[in-house]
XYZ file of C-alpha atoms in Angstrom:
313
model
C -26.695 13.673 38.366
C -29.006 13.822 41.403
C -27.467 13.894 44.860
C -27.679 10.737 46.762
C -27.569 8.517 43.587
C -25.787 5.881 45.389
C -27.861 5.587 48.527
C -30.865 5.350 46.435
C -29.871 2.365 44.389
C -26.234 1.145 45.940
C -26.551 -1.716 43.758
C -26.659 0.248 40.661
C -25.532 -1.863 37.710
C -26.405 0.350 34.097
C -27.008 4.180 34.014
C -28.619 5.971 30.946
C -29.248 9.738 31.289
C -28.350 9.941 27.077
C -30.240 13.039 26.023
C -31.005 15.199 29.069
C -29.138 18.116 28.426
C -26.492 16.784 30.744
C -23.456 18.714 31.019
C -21.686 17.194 33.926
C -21.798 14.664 35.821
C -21.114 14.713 39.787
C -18.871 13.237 42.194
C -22.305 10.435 42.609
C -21.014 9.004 40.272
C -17.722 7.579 41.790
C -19.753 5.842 44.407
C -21.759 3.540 42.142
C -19.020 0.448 42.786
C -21.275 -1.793 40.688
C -22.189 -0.028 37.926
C -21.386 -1.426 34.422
C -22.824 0.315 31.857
C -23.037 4.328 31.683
C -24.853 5.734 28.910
C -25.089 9.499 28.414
C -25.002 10.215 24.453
C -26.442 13.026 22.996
C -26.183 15.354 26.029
C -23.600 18.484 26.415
C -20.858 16.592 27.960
C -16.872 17.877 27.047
C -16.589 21.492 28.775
C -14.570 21.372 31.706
C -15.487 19.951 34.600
C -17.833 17.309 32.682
C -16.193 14.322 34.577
C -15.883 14.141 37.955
C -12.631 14.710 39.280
C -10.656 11.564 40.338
C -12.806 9.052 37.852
C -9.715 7.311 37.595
C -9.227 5.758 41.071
C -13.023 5.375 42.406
C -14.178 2.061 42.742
C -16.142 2.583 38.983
C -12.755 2.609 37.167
C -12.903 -1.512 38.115
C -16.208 -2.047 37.165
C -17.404 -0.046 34.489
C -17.443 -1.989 31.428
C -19.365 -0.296 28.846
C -19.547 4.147 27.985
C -21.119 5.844 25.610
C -20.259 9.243 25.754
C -21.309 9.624 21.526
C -22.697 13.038 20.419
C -21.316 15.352 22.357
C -18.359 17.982 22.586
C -15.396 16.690 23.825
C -12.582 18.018 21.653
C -10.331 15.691 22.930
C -10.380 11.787 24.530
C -10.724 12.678 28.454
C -7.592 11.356 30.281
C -9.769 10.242 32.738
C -11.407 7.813 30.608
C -8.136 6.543 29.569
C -7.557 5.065 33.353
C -10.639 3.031 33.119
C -8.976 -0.259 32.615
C -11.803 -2.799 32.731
C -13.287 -0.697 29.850
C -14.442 -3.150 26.967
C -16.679 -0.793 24.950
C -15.926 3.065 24.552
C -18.085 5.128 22.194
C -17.132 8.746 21.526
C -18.830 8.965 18.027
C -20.484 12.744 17.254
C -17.929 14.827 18.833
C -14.962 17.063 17.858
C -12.538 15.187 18.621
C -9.001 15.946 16.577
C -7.058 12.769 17.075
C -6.495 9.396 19.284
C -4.292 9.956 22.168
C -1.140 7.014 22.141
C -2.239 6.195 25.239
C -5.045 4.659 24.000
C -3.091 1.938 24.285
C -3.783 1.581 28.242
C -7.134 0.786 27.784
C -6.491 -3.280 27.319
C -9.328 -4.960 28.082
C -11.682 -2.732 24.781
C -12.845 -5.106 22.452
C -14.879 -2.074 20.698
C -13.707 1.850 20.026
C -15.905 3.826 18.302
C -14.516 7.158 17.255
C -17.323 7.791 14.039
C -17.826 11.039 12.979
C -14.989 13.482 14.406
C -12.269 15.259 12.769
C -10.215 12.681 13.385
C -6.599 13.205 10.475
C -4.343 10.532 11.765
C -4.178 6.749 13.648
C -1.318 6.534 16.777
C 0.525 3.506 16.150
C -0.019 2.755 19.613
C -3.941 1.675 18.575
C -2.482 -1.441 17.405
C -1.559 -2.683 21.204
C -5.098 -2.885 22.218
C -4.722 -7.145 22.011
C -8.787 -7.700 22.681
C -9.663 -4.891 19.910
C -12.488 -6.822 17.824
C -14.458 -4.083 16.350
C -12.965 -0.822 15.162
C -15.121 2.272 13.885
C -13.642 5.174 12.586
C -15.601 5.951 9.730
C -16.489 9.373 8.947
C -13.401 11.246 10.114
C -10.754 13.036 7.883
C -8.328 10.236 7.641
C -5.054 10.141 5.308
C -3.429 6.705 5.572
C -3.346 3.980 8.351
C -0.294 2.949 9.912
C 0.755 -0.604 9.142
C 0.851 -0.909 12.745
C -2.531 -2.085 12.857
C -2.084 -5.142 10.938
C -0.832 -6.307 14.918
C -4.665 -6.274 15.999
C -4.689 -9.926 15.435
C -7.950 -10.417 17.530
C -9.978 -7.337 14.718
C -12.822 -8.715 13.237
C -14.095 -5.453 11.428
C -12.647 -2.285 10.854
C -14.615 0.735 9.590
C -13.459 3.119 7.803
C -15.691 4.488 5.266
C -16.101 8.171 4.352
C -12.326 8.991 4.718
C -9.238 10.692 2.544
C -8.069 7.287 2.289
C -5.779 6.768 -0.898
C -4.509 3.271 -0.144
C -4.247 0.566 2.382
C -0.369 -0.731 3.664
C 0.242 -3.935 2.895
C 0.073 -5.108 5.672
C -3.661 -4.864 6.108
C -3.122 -9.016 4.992
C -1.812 -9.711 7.804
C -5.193 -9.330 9.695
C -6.237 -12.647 9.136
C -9.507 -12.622 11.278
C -10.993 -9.535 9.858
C -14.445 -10.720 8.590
C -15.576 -6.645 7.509
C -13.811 -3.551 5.828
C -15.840 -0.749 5.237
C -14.122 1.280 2.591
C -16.861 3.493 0.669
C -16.376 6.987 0.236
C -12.743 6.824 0.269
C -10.827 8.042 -2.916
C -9.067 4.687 -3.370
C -12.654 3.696 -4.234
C -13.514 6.280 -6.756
C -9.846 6.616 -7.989
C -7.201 4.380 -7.615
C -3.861 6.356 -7.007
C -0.236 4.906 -8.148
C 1.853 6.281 -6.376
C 6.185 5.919 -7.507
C 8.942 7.762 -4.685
C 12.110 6.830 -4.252
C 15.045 8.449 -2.287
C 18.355 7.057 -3.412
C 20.392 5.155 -1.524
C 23.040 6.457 0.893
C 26.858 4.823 0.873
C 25.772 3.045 4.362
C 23.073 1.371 2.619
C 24.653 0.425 -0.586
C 27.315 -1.192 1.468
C 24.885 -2.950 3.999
C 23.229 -4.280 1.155
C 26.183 -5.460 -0.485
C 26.785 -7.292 2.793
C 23.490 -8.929 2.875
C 22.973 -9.954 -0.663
C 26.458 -11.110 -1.123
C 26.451 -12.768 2.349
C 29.663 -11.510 3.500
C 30.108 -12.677 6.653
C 30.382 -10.356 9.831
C 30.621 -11.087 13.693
C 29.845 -8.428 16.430
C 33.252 -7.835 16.914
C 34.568 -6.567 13.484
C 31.926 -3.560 13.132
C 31.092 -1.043 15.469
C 27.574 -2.010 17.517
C 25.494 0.406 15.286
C 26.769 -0.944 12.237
C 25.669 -4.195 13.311
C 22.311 -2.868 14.792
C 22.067 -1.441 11.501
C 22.835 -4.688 9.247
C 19.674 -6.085 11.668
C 17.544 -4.280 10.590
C 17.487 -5.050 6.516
C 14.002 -6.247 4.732
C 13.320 -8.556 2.323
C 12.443 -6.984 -1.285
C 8.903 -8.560 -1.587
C 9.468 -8.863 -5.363
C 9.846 -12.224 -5.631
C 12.794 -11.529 -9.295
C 14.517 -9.670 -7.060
C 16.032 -11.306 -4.240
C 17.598 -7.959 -2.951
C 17.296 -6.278 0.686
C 16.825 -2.606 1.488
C 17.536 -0.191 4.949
C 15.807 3.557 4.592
C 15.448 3.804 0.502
C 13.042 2.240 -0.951
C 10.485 2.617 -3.994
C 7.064 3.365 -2.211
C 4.106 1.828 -4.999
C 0.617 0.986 -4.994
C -0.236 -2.710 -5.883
C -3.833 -3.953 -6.944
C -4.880 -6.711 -5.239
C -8.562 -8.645 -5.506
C -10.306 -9.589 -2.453
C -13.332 -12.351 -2.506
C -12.668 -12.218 -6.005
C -14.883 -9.664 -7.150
C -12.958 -6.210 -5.485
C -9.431 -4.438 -6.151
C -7.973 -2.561 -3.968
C -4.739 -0.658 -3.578
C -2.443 -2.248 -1.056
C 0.871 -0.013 -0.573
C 4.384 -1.979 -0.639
C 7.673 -1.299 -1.039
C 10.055 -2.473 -3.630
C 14.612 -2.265 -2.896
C 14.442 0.204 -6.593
C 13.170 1.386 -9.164
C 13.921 -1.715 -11.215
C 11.740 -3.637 -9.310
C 8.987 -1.880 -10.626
C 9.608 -3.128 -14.151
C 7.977 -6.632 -13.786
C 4.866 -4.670 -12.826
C 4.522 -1.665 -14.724
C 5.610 -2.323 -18.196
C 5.100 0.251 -21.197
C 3.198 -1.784 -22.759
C 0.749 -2.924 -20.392
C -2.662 -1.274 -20.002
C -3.707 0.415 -16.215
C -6.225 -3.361 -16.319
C -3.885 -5.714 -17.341
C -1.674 -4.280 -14.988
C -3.877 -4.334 -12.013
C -4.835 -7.977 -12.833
C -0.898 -9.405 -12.853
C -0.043 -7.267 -9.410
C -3.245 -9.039 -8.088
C -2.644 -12.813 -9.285
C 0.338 -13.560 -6.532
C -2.091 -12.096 -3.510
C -5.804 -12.804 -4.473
C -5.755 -16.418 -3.496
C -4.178 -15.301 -0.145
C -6.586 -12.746 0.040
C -10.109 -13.844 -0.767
C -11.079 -16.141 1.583
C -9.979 -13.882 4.532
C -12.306 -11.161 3.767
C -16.013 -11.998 3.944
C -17.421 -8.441 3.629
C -16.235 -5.956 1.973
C -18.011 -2.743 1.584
C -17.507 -0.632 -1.119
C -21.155 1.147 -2.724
């Protein structure tokens, strides 16, 4: 950046030196106190040194409000960038990054992350504490699975995540109840739907807990030991609605079809108390269609009218 940036134009509101070659930027920068928006894409940012030292406490970390640092070669999310607090739009598509540092989660105030073609593998948990998160892109990345976690993004109105290693969605993906897009193509759940059936059997502890629950045998704090009641706590509901049982760590992982706006079926992972549980849904004598159409019939109501778009060709 040129020397004497901010004497030229102290007023400086929205900077966009995208595709100049630009492989750092100076310490010009952190005297710009009302700049907003900082554009540099498609320049040769993420060697070291590309960010001005001390990014994190100048006056800009208050008022910049919109970066797009997309197509370049960070191989990692700058820590810097993760003390800009009054950030509400980040763009890092195009570069080489690996994964999504937890403390992603310090950024509060995004509303959009886009993270498009990387080599992203996994999600942090920790993504799903961004409360103002409306738009999501991580499309084009080398994603497995998303962590259920996310269904806590309450204020996500679309999430992309097309062109992925995407198998299934948890379950939990119901829950986001204001998401108007989902970008799914190029995943294999699309081109192959996967059912998946694991189950670890139970240990003592857990048959015992579970007596206790189901049975309703009652318990006070002060005839168990605290992690035995810590552990009685923490005992979920076996969604199969002929079951009425409870589980702790063992459970049956499966995939279960459900329709959204009527017209799509996708897997949803959930988890069942046993392998018994599975019977209502996967009979013998039930083809893979008629199958997917009874797992779907107790969700698609739910289901179709939350999902506007969904993107599948």
């Amino acid at each position: 950046l040129p020397a004497g940036l901010s004497q030229w134009f102290p007023a400086l509101e929205v900077l966009d030196v995208s595709g100049t070659g630009l492989a750092e930027m100076g310490t010009e920068l952190l005297s710009l106190p009302c700049l907003h928006t900082l554009l540099a894409k498609n320049n040769r940012l993420g060697g070291p040194g590309s960010l001005p030292k001390g990014l994190g406490q100048a006056p800009l970390a208050r008022s910049l409000r919109v970066l797009n640092l997309s197509g370049n070669r960070f191989n990692e999310v700058p820590p810097a960038l993760l003390q800009l607090r009054g950030l509400r739009s980040l763009s890092l598509g195009g570069n080489r990054l690996h994964g999504i540092p937890p403390d992603i989660q310090e950024l509060h105030s995004l509303e959009f992350l886009y993270l498009g073609g990387n080599f992203i593998t996994a999600i942090p948990p920790e993504l799903a504490k961004l409360p103002s998160l409306r738009y999501l892109v991580l499309c084009d990345n080398k994603i497995q699975s998303i962590p259920p976690q996310l269904a806590q993004l309450h204020s996500l109105r679309s999430l992309s995540l097309h062109n992925n290693l995407l198998t299934y969605l948890p379950r939990e993906i119901l829950n986001l109840v204001h998401l108007e897009e989902l970008s799914l193509r190029g995943n294999p759940l699309v081109v192959r739907f996967v059912r998946d059936l694991t189950y670890n059997p139970p240990s003592l502890q857990e048959l015992a807990g579970r007596t206790v629950k189901t049975r309703n045998v009652p318990y006070a704090p002060s005839d168990l030991p605290e992690s035995l009641v810590r552990y009685l706590s923490l005992a979920s509901n076996c969604p199969n609605p002929k079951c009425g049982g409870v589980y702790f760590d063992s459970c049956v992982r499966q995939i279960k079809f459900v329709d959204f706006c009527g017209k799509y079926r996708l897997p949803l992972m959930h988890y069942l108390c046993s392998p018994e549980c599975s019977s209502p849904f996967s009979s013998a004598s039930q083809s893979s269609t008629s199958q997917s159409e009874s797992d779907s019939e107790d969700e698609a109501s739910v289901a179709a009218h939350r999902m506007q778009k969904v993107l599948l060709g």
